[in-house]
Coordinates of C-alpha atoms in Angstrom, one line a residue:
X1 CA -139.7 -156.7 -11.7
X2 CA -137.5 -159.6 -10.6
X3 CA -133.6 -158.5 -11.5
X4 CA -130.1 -159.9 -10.0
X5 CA -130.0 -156.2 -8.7
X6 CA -132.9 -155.9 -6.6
X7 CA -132.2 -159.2 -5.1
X8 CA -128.7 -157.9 -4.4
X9 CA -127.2 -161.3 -5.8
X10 CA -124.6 -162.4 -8.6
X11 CA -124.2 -166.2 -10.6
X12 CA -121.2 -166.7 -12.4
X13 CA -120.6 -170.1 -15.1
X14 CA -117.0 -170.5 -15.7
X15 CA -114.8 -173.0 -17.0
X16 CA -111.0 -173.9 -16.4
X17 CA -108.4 -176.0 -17.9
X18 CA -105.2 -176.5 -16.9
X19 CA -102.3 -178.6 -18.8
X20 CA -99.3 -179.5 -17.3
X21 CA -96.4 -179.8 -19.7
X22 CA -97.3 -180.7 -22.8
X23 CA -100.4 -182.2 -21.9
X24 CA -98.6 -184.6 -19.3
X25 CA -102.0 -183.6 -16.4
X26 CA -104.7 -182.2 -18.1
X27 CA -107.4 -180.7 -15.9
X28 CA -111.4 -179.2 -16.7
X29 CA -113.5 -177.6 -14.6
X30 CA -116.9 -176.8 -14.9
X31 CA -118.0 -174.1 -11.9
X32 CA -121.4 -172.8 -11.2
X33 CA -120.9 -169.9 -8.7
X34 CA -123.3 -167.8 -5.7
X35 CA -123.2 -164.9 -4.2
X36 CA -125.5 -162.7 -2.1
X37 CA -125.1 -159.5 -0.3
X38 CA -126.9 -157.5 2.4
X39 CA -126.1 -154.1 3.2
X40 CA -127.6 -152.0 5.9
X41 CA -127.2 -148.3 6.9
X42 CA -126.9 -147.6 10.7
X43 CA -129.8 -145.2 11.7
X44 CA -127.9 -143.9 14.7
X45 CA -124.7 -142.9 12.4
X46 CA -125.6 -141.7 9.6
X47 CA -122.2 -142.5 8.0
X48 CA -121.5 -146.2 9.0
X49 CA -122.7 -149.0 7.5
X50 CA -122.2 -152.8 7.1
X51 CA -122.8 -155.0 4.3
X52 CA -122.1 -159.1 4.5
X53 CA -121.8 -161.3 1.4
X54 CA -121.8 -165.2 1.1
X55 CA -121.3 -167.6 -1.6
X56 CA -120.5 -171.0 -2.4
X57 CA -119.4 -173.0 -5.6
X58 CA -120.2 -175.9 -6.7
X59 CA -117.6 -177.5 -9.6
X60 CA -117.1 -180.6 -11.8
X61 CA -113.4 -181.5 -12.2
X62 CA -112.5 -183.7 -14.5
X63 CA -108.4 -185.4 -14.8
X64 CA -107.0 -186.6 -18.1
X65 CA -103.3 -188.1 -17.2
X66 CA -100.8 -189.7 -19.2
X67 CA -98.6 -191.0 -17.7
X68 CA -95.8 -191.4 -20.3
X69 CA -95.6 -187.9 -20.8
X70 CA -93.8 -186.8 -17.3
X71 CA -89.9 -186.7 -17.2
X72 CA -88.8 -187.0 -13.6
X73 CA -85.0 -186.2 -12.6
X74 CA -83.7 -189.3 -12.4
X75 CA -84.5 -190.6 -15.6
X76 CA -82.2 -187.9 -17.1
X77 CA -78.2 -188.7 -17.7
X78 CA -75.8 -186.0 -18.0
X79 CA -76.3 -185.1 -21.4
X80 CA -80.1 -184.9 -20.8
X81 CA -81.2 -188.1 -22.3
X82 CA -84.1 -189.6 -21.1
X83 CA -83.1 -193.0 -19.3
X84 CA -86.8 -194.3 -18.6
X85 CA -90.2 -193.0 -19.7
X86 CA -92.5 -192.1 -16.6
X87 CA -94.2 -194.7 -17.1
X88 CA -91.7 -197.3 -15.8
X89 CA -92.1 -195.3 -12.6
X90 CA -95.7 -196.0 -12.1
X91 CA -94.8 -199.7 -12.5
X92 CA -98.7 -200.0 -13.8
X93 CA -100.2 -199.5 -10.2
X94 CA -102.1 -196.3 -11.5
X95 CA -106.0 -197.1 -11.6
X96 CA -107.1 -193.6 -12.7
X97 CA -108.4 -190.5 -11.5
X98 CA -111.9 -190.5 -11.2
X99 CA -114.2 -187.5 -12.1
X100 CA -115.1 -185.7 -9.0
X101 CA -117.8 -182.9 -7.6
X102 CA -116.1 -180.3 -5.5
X103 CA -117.8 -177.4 -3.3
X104 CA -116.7 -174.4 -1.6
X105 CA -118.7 -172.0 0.5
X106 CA -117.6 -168.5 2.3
X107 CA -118.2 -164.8 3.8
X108 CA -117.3 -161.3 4.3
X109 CA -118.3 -158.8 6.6
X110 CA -117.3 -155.5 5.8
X111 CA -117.8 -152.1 8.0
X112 CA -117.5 -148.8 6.9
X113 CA -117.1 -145.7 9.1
X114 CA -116.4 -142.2 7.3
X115 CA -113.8 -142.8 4.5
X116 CA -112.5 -146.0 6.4
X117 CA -113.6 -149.7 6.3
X118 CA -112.8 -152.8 7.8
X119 CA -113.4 -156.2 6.9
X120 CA -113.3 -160.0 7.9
X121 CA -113.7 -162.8 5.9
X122 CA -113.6 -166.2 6.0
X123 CA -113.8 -169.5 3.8
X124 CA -113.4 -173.6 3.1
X125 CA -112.3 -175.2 0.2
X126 CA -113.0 -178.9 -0.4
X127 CA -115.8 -179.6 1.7
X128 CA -116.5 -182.7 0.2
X129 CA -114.1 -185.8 0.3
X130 CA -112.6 -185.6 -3.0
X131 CA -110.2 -188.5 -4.5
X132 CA -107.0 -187.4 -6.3
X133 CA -104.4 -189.8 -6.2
X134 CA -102.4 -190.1 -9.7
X135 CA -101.9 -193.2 -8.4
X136 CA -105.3 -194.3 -7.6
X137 CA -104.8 -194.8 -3.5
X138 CA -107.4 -193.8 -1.1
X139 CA -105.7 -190.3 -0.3
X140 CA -108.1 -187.7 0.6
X141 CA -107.8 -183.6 -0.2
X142 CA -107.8 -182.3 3.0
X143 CA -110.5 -179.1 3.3
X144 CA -108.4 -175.7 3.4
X145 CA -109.5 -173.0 5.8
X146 CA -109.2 -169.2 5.2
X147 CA -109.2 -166.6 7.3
X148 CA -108.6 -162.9 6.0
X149 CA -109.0 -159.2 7.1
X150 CA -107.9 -155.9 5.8
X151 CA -108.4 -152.3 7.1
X152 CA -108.7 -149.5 4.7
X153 CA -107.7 -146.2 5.0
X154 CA -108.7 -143.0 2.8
X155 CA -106.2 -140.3 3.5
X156 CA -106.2 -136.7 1.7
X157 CA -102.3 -135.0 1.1
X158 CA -101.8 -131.7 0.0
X159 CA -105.6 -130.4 1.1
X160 CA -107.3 -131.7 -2.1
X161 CA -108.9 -134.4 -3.0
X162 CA -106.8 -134.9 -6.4
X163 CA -104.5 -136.6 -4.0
X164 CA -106.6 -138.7 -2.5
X165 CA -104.3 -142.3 -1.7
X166 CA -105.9 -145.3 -0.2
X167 CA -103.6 -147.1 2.2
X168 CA -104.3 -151.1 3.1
X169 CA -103.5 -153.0 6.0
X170 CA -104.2 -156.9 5.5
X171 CA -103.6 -160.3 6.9
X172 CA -104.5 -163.8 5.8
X173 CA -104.1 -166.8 7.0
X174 CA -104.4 -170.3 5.2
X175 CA -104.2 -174.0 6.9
X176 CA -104.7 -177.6 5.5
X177 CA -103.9 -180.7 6.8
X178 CA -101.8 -183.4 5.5
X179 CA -104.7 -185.8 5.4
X180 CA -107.9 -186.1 6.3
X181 CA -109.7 -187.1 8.5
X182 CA -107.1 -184.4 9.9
X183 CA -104.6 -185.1 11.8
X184 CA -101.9 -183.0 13.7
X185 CA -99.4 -182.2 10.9
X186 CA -101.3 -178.8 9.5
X187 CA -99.5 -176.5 7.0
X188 CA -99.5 -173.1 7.2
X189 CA -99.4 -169.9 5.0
X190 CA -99.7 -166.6 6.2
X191 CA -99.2 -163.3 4.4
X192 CA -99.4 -160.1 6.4
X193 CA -98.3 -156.4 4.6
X194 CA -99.5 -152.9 3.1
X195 CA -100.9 -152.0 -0.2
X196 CA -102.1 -148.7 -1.2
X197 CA -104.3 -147.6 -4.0
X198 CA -104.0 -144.3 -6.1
X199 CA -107.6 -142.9 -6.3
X200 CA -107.3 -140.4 -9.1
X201 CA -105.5 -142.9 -10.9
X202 CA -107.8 -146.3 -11.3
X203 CA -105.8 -149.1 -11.6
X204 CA -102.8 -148.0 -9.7
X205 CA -101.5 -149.7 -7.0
X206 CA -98.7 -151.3 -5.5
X207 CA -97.7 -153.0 -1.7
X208 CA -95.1 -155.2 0.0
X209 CA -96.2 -158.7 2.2
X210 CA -94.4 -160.9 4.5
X211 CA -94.9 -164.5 4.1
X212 CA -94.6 -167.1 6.1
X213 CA -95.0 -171.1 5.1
X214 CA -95.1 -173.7 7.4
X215 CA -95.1 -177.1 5.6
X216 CA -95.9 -180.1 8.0
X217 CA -95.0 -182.9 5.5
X218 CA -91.4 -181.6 5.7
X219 CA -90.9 -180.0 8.9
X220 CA -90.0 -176.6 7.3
X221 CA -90.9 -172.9 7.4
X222 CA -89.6 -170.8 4.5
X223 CA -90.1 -166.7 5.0
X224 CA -90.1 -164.4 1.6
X225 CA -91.0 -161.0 1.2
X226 CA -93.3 -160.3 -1.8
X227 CA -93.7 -157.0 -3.5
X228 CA -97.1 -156.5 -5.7
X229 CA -98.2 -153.8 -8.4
X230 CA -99.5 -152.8 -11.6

C-alpha cells in the first residue's frame, strides 16, 4: 500500500537552461528535489493545527561560455560599432568553468488557528563550495540564507461567505556574503508588504512590498516599492 500520499512526501525531476544573449553563457541544470511534511491536529483545540515540511535539492549545473560572444560598453564607438571582440578582454586567462554539484536544504512551519495561519520558514542555498569564476580564479559562491514569515488572515465582508478575501502580511529577509569563507561585507535584501487573495475568485490576487537592498561590494542601499498581481 506504499504511495507518496500516505508517506505525506513529494519528488520532483526538473531541468533548466538558461542562455544569456545569444548563447554568449549558456547554463543546464539537472535537479532532483525532496520534500516531506508532518501535520498534527492539537487535541486540546480542536481547531488548531501545525504542519512542518522540509526538503533539500540536490542539482548538476553544467556552464557552456563563449567568450567571443559578449559585447561589453566599451568596445562600442558612437555609431555602435564593435571596437574589440570580448575576447580581447579576457586576454586568454580564462581556464573554464568546471561542472559542478550544488545542494540546497530548507523548512516551514506553519500554524493554523480558526480561519488564520501563521508561518516561518527558513532556508540555504549553496551549501557546498561551488567554483564559478568565468575566469577560472578560485572565487567561491558564498551560501545564501533565507529567512521568511507570513501571517494570513480570512476575513468575511458583507455577512456572506461569497466575499470571503484573504489578506497577507509577509516579510523576508535574504543575506550572502561577498566571499566565502565569509567575511564582514554581507549583502542584504529584504522585502516586507501585503497581499491579499480573492477566495471566490481562484487565481486573483494582488499586493504592494517595500524593498530594501543593501549591497556590500558597493557600499549602497537602493529602496523600491513593488506592486504584484495577476
Amino acid at each position: 500500500n506504499f504511495s507518496v500520499l500516505a508517506i505525506q512526501s513529494g519528488f520532483s525531476l526538473s531541468y533548466l537552461n538558461s542562455q544569456l544573449g545569444e548563447g554568449a553563457l549558456n547554463w543546464n541544470q539537472v535537479a532532483l528535489s525532496y520534500a516531506r511534511r508532518t501535520r498534527s491536529c492539537n487535541q486540546v483545540f480542536s481547531d488548531r493545527e501545525w504542519e512542518l515540511s522540509l526538503g533539500g535539492t540536490l542539482s548538476y549545473n553544467t556552464y557552456n561560455f563563449q567568450d567571443n560572444n559578449f559585447i561589453f560598453s566599451d568596445q562600442l564607438e558612437l555609431f555602435s560599432n564593435v571596437l574589440t571582440t570580448s575576447q580581447d578582454q579576457f586576454r586568454g586567462d580564462r581556464q573554464g568553468l568546471n561542472p559542478y554539484v550544488d545542494i540546497s536544504t530548507g523548512g516551514l512551519f506553519n500554524w493554523e488557528y480558526g480561519q488564520n495561519a501563521v508561518s516561518v520558514g527558513v532556508a540555504v542555498h549553496h551549501l557546498v563550495r561551488v567554483e564559478n569564476s568565468l575566469f577560472g580564479r578560485e572565487d567561491t559562491l558564498s551560501p545564501r540564507f533565507t529567512l521568511h514569515a507570513s501571517h494570513v488572515f480570512n476575513r468575511v465582508f458583507g455577512g456572506t461567505s461569497n466575499q470571503n478575501i484573504q489578506i497577507i502580511a509577509l516579510a523576508k529577509l535574504d543575506m550572502q556574503a561577498a566571499s566565502w569563507p565569509a567575511d564582514n561585507n554581507w549583502s542584504q535584501l529584504i522585502d516586507m508588504g501585503l497581499m491579499f487573495n480573492l477566495r471566490n475568485l481562484p487565481g486573483v490576487y494582488g499586493g504592494a512590498l517595500f524593498r530594501i537592498a543593501n549591497l556590500s561590494e558597493v557600499n549602497q542601499q537602493t529602496n523600491a516599492i513593488v506592486l504584484v498581481g495577476g
